[in-house]
XYZ file of C-alpha atoms in Angstrom:
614
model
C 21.216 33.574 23.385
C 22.855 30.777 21.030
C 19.997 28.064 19.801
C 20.968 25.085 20.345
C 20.922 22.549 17.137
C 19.506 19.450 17.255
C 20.748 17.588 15.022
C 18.708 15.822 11.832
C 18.077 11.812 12.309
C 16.803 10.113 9.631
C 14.386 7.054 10.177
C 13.430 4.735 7.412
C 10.547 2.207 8.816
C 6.990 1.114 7.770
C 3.741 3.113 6.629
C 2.431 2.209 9.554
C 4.947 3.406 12.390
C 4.109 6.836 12.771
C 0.545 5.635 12.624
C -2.506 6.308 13.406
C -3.540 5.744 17.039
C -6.432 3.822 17.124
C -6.953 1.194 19.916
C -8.638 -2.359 19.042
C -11.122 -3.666 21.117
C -9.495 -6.234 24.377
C -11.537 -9.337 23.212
C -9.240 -12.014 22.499
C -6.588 -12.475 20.256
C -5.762 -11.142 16.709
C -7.732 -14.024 14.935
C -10.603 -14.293 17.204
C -10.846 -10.191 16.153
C -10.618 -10.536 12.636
C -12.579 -13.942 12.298
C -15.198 -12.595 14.182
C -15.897 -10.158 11.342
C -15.187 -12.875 8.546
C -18.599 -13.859 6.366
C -17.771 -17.193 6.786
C -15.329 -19.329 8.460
C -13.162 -19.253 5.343
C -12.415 -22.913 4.418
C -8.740 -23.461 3.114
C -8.947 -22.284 -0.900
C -5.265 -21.932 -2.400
C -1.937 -22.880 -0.970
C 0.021 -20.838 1.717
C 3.188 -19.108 0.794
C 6.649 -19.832 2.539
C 9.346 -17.117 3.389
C 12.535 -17.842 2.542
C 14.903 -18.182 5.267
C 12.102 -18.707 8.039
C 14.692 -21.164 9.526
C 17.681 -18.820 9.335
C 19.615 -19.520 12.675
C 19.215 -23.316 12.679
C 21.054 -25.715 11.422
C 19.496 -27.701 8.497
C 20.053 -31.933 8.765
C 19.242 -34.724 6.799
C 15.808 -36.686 7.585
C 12.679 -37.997 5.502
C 11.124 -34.212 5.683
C 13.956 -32.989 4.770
C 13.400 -30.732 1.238
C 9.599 -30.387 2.443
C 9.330 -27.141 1.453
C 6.404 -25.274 0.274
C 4.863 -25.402 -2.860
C 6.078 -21.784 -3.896
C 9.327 -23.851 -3.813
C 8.609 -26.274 -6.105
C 6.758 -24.094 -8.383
C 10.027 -21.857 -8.130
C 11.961 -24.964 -9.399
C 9.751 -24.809 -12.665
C 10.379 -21.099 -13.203
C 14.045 -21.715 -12.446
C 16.388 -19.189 -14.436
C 13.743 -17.013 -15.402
C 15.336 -14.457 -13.003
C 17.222 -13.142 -15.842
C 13.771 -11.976 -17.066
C 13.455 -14.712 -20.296
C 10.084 -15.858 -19.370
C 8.476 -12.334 -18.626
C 9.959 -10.705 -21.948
C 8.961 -14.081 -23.740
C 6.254 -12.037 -25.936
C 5.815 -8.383 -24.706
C 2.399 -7.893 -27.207
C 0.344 -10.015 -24.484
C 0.978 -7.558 -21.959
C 0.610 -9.923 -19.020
C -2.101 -12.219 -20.101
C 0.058 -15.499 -20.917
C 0.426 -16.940 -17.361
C -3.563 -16.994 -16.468
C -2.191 -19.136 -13.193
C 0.353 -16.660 -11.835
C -0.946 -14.821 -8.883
C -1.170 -10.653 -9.723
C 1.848 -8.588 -8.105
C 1.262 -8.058 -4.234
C 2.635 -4.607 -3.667
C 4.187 -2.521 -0.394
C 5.199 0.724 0.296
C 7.858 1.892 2.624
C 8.341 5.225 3.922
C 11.153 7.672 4.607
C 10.859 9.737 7.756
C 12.958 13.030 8.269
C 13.260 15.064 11.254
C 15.215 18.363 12.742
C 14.463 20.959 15.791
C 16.023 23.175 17.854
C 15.715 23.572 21.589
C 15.916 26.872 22.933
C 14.636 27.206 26.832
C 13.124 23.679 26.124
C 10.839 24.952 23.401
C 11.670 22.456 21.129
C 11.055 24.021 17.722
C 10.275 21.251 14.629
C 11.937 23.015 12.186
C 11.437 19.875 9.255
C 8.822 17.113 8.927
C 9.701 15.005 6.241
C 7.301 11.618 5.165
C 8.172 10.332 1.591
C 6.962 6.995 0.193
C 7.633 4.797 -2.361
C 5.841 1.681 -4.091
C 7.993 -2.131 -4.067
C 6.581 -4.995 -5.085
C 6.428 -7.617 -2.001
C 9.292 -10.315 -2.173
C 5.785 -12.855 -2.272
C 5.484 -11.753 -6.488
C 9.860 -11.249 -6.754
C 9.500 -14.995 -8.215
C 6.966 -14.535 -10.751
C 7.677 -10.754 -11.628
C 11.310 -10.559 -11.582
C 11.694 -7.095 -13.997
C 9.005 -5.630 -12.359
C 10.252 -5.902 -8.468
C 14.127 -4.569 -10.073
C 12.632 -1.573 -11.704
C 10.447 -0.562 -8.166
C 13.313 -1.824 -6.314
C 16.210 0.608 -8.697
C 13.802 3.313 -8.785
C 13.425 3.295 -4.946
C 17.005 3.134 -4.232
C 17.687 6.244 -6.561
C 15.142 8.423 -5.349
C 16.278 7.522 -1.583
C 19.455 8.647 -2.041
C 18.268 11.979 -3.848
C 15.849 12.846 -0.935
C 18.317 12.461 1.678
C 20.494 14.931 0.329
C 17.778 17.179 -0.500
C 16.153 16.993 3.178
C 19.609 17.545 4.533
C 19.309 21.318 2.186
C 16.112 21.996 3.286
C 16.870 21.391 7.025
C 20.021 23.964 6.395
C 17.746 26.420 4.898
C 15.290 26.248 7.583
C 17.304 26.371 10.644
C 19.127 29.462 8.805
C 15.607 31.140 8.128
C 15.026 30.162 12.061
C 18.517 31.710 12.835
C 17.825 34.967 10.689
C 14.229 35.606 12.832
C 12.349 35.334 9.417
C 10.968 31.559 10.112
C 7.347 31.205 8.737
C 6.611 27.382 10.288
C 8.622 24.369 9.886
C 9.366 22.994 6.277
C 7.253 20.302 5.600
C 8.035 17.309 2.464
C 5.630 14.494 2.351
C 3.999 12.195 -0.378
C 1.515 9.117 -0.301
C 0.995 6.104 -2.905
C -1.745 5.750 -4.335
C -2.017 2.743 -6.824
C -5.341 3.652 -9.226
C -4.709 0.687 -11.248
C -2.996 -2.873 -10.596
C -3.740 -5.802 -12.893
C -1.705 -8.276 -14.885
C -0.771 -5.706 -17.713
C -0.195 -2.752 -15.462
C 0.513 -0.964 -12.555
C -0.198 2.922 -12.564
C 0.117 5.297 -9.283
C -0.319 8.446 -8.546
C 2.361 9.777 -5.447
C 0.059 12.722 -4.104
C 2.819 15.129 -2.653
C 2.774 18.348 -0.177
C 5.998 20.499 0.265
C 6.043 24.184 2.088
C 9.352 25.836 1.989
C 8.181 29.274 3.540
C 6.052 31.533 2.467
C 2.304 32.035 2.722
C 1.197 28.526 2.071
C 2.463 25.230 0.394
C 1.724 23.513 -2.504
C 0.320 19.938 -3.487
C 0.586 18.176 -6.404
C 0.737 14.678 -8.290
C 3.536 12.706 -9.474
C 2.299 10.026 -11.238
C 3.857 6.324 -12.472
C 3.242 3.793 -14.910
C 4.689 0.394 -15.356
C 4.315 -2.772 -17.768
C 4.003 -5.923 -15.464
C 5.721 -8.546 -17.126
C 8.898 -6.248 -19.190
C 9.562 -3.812 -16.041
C 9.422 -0.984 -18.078
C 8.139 2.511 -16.889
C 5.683 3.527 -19.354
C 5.615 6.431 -21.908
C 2.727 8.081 -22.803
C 3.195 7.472 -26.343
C 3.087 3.615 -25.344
C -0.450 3.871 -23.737
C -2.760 5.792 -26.891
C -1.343 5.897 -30.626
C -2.965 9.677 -31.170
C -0.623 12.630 -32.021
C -0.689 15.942 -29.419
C -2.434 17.952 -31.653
C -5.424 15.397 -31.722
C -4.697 14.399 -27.887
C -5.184 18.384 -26.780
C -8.125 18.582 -29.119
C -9.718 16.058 -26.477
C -8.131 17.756 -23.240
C -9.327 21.127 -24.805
C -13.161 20.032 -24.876
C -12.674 18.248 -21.285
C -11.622 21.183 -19.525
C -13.325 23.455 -21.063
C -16.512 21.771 -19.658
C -14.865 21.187 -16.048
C -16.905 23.381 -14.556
C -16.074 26.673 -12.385
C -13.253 28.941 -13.379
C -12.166 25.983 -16.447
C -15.425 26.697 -18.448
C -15.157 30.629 -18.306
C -12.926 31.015 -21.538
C -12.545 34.637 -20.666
C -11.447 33.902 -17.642
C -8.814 31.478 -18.951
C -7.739 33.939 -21.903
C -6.219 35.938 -18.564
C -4.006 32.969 -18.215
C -2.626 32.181 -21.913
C -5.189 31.008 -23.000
C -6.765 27.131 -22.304
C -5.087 26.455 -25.888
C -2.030 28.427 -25.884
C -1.481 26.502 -22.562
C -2.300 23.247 -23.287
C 0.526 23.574 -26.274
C 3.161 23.807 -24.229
C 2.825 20.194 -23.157
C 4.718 17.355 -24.444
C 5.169 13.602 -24.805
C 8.359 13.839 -23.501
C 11.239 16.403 -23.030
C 13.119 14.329 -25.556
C 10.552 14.966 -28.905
C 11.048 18.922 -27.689
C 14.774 19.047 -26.796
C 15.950 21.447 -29.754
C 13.355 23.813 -29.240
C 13.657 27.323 -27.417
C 10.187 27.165 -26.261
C 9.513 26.042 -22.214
C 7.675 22.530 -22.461
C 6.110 20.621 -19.755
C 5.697 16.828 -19.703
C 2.093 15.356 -19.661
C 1.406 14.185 -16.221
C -1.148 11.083 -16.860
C -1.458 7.776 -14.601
C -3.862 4.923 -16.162
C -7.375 4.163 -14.063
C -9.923 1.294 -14.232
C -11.681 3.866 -16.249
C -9.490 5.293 -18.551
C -6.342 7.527 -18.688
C -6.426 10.399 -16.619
C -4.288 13.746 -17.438
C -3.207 15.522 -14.226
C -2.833 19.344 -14.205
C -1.228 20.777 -10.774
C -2.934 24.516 -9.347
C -1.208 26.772 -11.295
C -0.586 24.499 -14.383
C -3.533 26.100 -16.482
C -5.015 29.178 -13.978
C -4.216 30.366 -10.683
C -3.371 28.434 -7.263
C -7.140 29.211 -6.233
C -8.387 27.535 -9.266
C -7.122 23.916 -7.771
C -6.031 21.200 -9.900
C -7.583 19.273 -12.745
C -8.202 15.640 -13.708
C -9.447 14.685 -16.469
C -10.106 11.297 -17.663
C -10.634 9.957 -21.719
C -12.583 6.720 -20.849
C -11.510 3.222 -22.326
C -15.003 2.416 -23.670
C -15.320 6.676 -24.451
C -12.191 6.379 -27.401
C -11.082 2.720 -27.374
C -9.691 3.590 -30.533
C -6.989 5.948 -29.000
C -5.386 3.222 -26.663
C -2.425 0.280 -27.575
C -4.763 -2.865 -26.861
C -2.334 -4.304 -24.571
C -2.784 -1.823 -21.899
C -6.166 -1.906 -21.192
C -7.565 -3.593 -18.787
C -7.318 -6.991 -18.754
C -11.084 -7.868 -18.976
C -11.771 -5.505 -22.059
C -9.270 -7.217 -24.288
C -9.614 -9.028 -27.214
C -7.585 -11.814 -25.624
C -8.677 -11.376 -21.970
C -9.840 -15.269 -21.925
C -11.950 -14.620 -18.935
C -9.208 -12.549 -17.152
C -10.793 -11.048 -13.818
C -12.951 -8.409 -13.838
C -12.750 -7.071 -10.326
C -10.188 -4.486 -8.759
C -9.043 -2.326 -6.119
C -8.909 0.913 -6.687
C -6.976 3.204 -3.774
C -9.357 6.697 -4.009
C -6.833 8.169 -1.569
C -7.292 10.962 1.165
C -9.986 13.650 1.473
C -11.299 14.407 -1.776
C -14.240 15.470 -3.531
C -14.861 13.255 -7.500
C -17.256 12.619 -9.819
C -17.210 9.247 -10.641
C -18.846 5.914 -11.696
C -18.376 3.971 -8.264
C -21.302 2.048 -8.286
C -20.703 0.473 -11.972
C -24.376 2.016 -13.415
C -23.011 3.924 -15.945
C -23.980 6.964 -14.269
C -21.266 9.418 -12.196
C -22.331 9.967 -8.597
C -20.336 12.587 -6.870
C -18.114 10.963 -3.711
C -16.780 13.207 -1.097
C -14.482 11.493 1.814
C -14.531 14.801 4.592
C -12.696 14.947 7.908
C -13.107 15.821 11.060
C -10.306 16.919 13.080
C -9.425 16.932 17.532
C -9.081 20.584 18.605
C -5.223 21.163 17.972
C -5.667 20.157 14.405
C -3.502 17.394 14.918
C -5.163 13.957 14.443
C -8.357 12.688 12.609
C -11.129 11.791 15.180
C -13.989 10.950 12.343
C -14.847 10.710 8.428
C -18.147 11.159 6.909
C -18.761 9.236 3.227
C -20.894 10.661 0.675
C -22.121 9.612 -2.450
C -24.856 12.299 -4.050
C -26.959 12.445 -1.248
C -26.333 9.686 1.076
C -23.904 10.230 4.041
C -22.246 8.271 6.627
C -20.312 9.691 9.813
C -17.976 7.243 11.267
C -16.462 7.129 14.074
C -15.576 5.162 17.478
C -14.376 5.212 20.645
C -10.843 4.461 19.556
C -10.665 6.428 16.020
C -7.391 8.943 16.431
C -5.487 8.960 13.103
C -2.905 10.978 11.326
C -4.196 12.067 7.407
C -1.395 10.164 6.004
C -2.943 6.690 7.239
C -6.529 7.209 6.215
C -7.022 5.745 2.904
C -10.034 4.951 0.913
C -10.773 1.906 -1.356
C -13.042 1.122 -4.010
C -13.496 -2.717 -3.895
C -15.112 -4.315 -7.091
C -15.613 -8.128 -7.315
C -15.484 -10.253 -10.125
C -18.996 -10.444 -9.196
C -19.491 -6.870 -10.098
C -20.512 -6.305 -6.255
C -18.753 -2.768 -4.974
C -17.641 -1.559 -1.732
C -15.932 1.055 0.249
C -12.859 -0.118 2.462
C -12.067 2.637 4.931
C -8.217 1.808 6.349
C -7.749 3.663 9.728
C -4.446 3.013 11.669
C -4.066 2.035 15.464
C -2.425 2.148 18.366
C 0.024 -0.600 18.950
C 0.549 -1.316 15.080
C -3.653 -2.327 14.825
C -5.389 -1.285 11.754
C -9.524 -0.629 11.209
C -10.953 -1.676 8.067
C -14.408 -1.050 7.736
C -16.230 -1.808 4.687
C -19.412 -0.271 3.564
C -21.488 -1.888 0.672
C -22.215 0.847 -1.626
C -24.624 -1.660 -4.468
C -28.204 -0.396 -5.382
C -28.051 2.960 -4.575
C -27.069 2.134 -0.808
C -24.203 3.171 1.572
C -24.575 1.061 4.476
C -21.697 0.492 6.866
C -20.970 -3.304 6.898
C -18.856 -4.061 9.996
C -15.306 -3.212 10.974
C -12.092 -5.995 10.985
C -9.070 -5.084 12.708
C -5.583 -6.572 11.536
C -1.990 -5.737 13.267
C 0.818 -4.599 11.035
C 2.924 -7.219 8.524
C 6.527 -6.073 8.328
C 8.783 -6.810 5.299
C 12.090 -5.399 5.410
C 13.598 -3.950 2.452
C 17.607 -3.682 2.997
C 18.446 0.155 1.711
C 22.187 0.737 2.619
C 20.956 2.189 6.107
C 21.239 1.424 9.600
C 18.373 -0.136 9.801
C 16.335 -1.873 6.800
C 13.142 -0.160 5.841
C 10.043 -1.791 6.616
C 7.004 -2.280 3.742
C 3.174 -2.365 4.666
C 1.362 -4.428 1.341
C -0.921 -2.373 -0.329
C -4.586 -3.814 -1.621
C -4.938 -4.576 -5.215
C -6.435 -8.044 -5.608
C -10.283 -8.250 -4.289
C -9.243 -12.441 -3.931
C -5.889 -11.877 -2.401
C -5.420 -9.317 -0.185
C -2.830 -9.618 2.127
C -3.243 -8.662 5.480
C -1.154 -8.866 9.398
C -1.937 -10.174 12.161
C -0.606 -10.827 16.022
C -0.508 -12.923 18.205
C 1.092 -14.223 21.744
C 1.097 -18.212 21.598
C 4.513 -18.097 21.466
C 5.937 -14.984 22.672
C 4.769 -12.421 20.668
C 4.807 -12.569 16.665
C 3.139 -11.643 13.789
C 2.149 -13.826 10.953
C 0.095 -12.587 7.584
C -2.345 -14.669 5.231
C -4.404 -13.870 2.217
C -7.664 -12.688 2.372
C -11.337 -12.052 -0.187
C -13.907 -9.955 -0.263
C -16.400 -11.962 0.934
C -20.299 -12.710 0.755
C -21.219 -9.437 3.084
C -18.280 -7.371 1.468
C -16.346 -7.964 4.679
C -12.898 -10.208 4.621
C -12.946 -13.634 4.491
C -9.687 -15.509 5.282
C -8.649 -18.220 2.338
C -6.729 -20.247 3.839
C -5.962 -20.249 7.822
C -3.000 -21.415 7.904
C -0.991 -18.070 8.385
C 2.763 -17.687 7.402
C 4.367 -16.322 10.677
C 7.118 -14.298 10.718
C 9.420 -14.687 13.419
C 12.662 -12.651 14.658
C 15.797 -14.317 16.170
C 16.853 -17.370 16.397
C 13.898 -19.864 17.506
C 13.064 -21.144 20.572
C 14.778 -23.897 23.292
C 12.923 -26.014 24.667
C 13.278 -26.258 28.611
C 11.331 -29.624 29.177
C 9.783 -32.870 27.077
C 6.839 -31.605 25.092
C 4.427 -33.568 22.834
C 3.664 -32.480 19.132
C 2.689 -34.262 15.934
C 5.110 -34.911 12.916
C 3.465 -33.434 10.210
C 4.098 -32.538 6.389
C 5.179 -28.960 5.024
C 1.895 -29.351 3.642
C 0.113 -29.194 7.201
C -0.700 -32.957 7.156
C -0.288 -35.124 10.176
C 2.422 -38.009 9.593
C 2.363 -39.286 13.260
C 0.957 -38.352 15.901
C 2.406 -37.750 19.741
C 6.313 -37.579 19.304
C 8.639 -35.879 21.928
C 10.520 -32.889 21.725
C 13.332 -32.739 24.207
C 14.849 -30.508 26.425
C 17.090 -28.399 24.713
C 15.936 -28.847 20.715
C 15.322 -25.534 18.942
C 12.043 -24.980 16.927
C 11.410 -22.147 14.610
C 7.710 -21.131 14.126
C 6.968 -20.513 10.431
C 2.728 -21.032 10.278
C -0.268 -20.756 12.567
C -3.875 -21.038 12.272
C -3.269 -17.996 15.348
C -6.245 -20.147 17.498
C -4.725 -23.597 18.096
C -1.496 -24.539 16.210
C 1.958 -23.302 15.895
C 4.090 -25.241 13.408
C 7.463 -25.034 13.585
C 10.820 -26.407 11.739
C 13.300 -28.118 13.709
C 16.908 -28.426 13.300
C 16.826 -31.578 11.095
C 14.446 -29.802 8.562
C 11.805 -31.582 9.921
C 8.788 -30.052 10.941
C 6.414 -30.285 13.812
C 2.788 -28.974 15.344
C 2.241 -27.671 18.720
C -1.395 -28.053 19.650
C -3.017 -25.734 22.230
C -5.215 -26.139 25.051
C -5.162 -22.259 25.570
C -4.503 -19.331 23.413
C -5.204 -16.263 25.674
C -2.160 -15.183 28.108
C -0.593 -16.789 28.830
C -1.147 -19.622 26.376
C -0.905 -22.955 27.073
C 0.114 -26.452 25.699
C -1.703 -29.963 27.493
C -2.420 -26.774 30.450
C 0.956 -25.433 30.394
C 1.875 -22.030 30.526
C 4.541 -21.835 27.035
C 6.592 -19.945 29.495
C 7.272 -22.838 31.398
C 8.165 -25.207 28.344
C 10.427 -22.140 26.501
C 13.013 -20.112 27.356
C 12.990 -16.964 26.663
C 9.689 -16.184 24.964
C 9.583 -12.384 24.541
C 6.078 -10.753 24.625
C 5.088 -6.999 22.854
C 3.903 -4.524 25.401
């Protein structure tokens, strides 16, 4: 019987839209759920951030307000022309460190989703599963870190385009294979960001990728990245530490010699070339070997809190049973090895006070040695999984460090393995945490944080967050969608929902708090909106108020027909909005549950049009 082809469709959208499918709690609204698990009520500590083009769709007049914009506008005025990347190149030996006021880079990571099957007496055969990420910087740090989000944004477009036409092969292949009665499971290309180091010098990730293309099993590796801040550059190796590779696999040599298992048998390893013999066939780059005969391999390294670690992928050194190495040559181990101006920022010469705490994304299941805990000592940290009965989703996780363990789980937890990820949180403080990320059903996320200080591992309390979308235009159909990434214990961004005015979803900056858990900084939430606001269908009373928040006068009328255009919320009694004539304006609830309500109104009697989620 002829198969039937169905044919490949290519989706570009969020991390977060496949997701994971765990349900929040029914207790109230977005704010009341994340509040609730808030150390403190948060007072207001920084200003908010405005999108540009929150208003798009209505028509900008002359008033008083008018030019009211946020500060990140008049700040932009200051930085004006620096665009063309004068002020971030203005002395490349500080490495990041001349602008102590400029927020660090808020980062995001869209995904590329590929699909084929074939349907033959409604089986429905996946024949390709592909999931490919990429890092941007959000279009909150374009401003300040101009190079920086061109490079991402360049580098994203290229590889795009490269994977489409390479998923496009691979679907051919397999459907042929599928044709030809020799299909061994469906091809399967996927890859997840994870950043190990984000501070005002640098930004270093590792993409941790899986690809089977038949045969007995696939294989996993990492592809790691390294970029200067302020320039935009992608880093060399041989801009990081100033040693030759001679003296460089002198180090490596001793490191994985004592890695333990089949790394420290050198009789073992003489089966394989040789530790040595291997190691010499790595370069600095292809370009210092280019005239040679010899087959050379480029170092695969990605900068840590730490130190720099050297990646080696399963068979790289010994065979695919052997796994893969990495090993890392600590900053305060050999400070003498490493360019000044990429370490981090607190162990500098010229750090001035810079920060001292970090995120640090530890990724998916995986078993480390490491110094988590900041006492000099390495505990060993294990993040294990435990899967439903097909094998399909994630229903639990248990965290160890040494010999302390913690199963978690809920009700609710179902999640795929490429939405689990696992943070370490330091403060400036020197306070450390775990932050478990867990995705949700109807674009809800779990974080639950579990303080990990003096010897402990105690689970903390969960917050739940809905998804923040930022599009990314890609030459597609549809834009891509970017889900920020934490880097910044005192800023990280996260999403929330809500209903007060048909449904939308705003986002705000967030800390670790006193308790480890999230405290909002400043409640006053940047919403974003889609379409074209909202007509009023009847008189409504508001306040006049700044773009600041402030109240200018209180009680004025809104008429029947004028169109406001939310752009903040506190998501518990306030929705301000622009209007028209560039002024702005506050609706004050009574209610916030559904359906909310203004002076004990239903909003779908004073709006037309309101359109709810769900």
């Amino acid at each position: 019987m002829k198969k039937k082809l169905i044919s490949l469709f290519l989706i570009t959208t969020l991390t977060m839209t496949s997701a994971c499918s765990a349900k929040a709690p029914a207790d109230g609204s977005d704010a009341a759920k994340a509040d609730a698990n808030s150390s403190q009520d948060g007072d207001a500590a920084g200003n908010s951030e405005e999108e540009d083009g929150k208003a798009d769709g209505i028509e900008a007049g002359d008033s008083d307000a008018d030019g009211a914009s946020s500060k990140d506008d008049a700040d932009g005025e200051a930085a004006e022309g620096s665009t063309d990347g004068e002020a971030a190149e203005s002395d490349d030996s500080k490495g990041g460190l001349e602008d102590a006021d400029r927020p660090l880079p808020t980062y995001i990571t869209v995904r590329d989703f590929f699909s084929d099957y074939y349907d033959e007496d409604g089986s429905y055969t996946e024949l390709y599963k592909g999931r490919e990420e990429d890092l941007l910087l959000s279009a909150d740090s374009k401003e300040d870190y101009p190079l920086l989000y061109d490079a991402l944004f360049s580098k994203y477009m290229d590889t795009h385009k490269e994977r489409k036409k390479a998923a496009e092969e691979e679907m051919a292949e397999s459907r042929g294979m599928y044709e030809e009665d020799y299909f061994m499971g469906a091809f399967e290309n996927t890859n997840s960001i994870f950043i190990k180091r984000a501070d005002a010098s640098v930004i270093s990730y590792a993409s941790n990728v899986f690809k089977y293309l038949g045969g007995a099993h696939g294989n996993g590796w990492l592809e790691p990245a390294s970029y200067d801040v302020s320039t935009g550059k992608e880093l060399a190796l041989s801009d990081v530490i100033n040693i030759d590779k001679d003296e460089l696999n002198k180090i490596l040599y001793d490191k994985i010699s004592n890695y333990g298992g089949n790394f420290s048998d050198k009789e073992y390893m003489d089966s394989f070339g040789g530790l040595e013999e291997n190691l010499s066939t790595y370069a600095y780059s292809l370009e210092e070997v280019s005239g040679s005969d010899e087959l050379y391999s480029v170092y695969n390294w990605y900068l840590g809190f730490d130190g720099i670690h050297f990646y080696f992928a399963p068979y790289a050194l010994a065979s695919f049973a052997d796994g893969d190495v990495d090993v890392v040559i600590g900053y305060k181990e050999k400070p003498e090895i490493f360019e000044e101006k990429y370490l981090p920022d607190a162990l500098r010469s010229d750090s001035m006070g810079a920060p001292e705490g970090y995120i640090e994304n530890l990724g998916h299941p995986f078993e480390e040695k490491m110094d988590i805990d900041g006492d000099g000592k390495d505990e060993l940290v294990t993040l294990d999984t435990k899967y439903d009965d097909d094998y399909s989703y994630i229903t639990g996780v248990t965290i160890t460090i040494d010999n302390q363990s913690y199963k978690y789980t809920n009700d609710w937890f179902y999640c795929e393995i490429e939405d689990l990820r696992l943070y370490h949180v330091r403060t400036d403080d020197q306070r450390d945490y775990l932050y478990l990320q867990t995705g949700g059903m109807d674009d809800y996320w779990t974080w639950s944080v579990f303080d990990i200080n003096k010897d402990n591992l105690k689970f903390m309390g969960d917050s739940y967050f809905g998804s923040h979308y930022e599009e990314v235009e890609n030459g597609e159909e549809y834009p891509a969608s970017g889900m920020p990434q934490l880097t910044d214990p005192d800023r990280m961004l996260f999403g929330e929902h809500s209903d007060m005015l048909g449904t939308f979803s705003a986002y705000g900056y967030w800390r670790v708090g006193s308790d480890g858990n999230p405290e909002i900084i400043d409640r006053r939430r940047n919403v974003n909106y889609y379409g074209e606001g909202v007509r009023c269908k009847k008189e409504i009373k508001c306040d006049l108020i700044s773009a600041e928040g402030e109240i200018l006068e209180k009680d004025i009328t809104l008429k029947a027909g004028d169109v406001i255009m939310p752009v903040y919320s506190d998501l518990d009694s306030y929705v301000d909005c622009t209007l028209s004539d560039g002024r702005m304006i506050r609706l004050n609830y009574s209610e916030i549950g559904y359906p909310a309500k203004i002076d004990g109104v239903s909003v779908d009697d004073l709006f037309d049009n309101l359109m709810y989620a769900g």
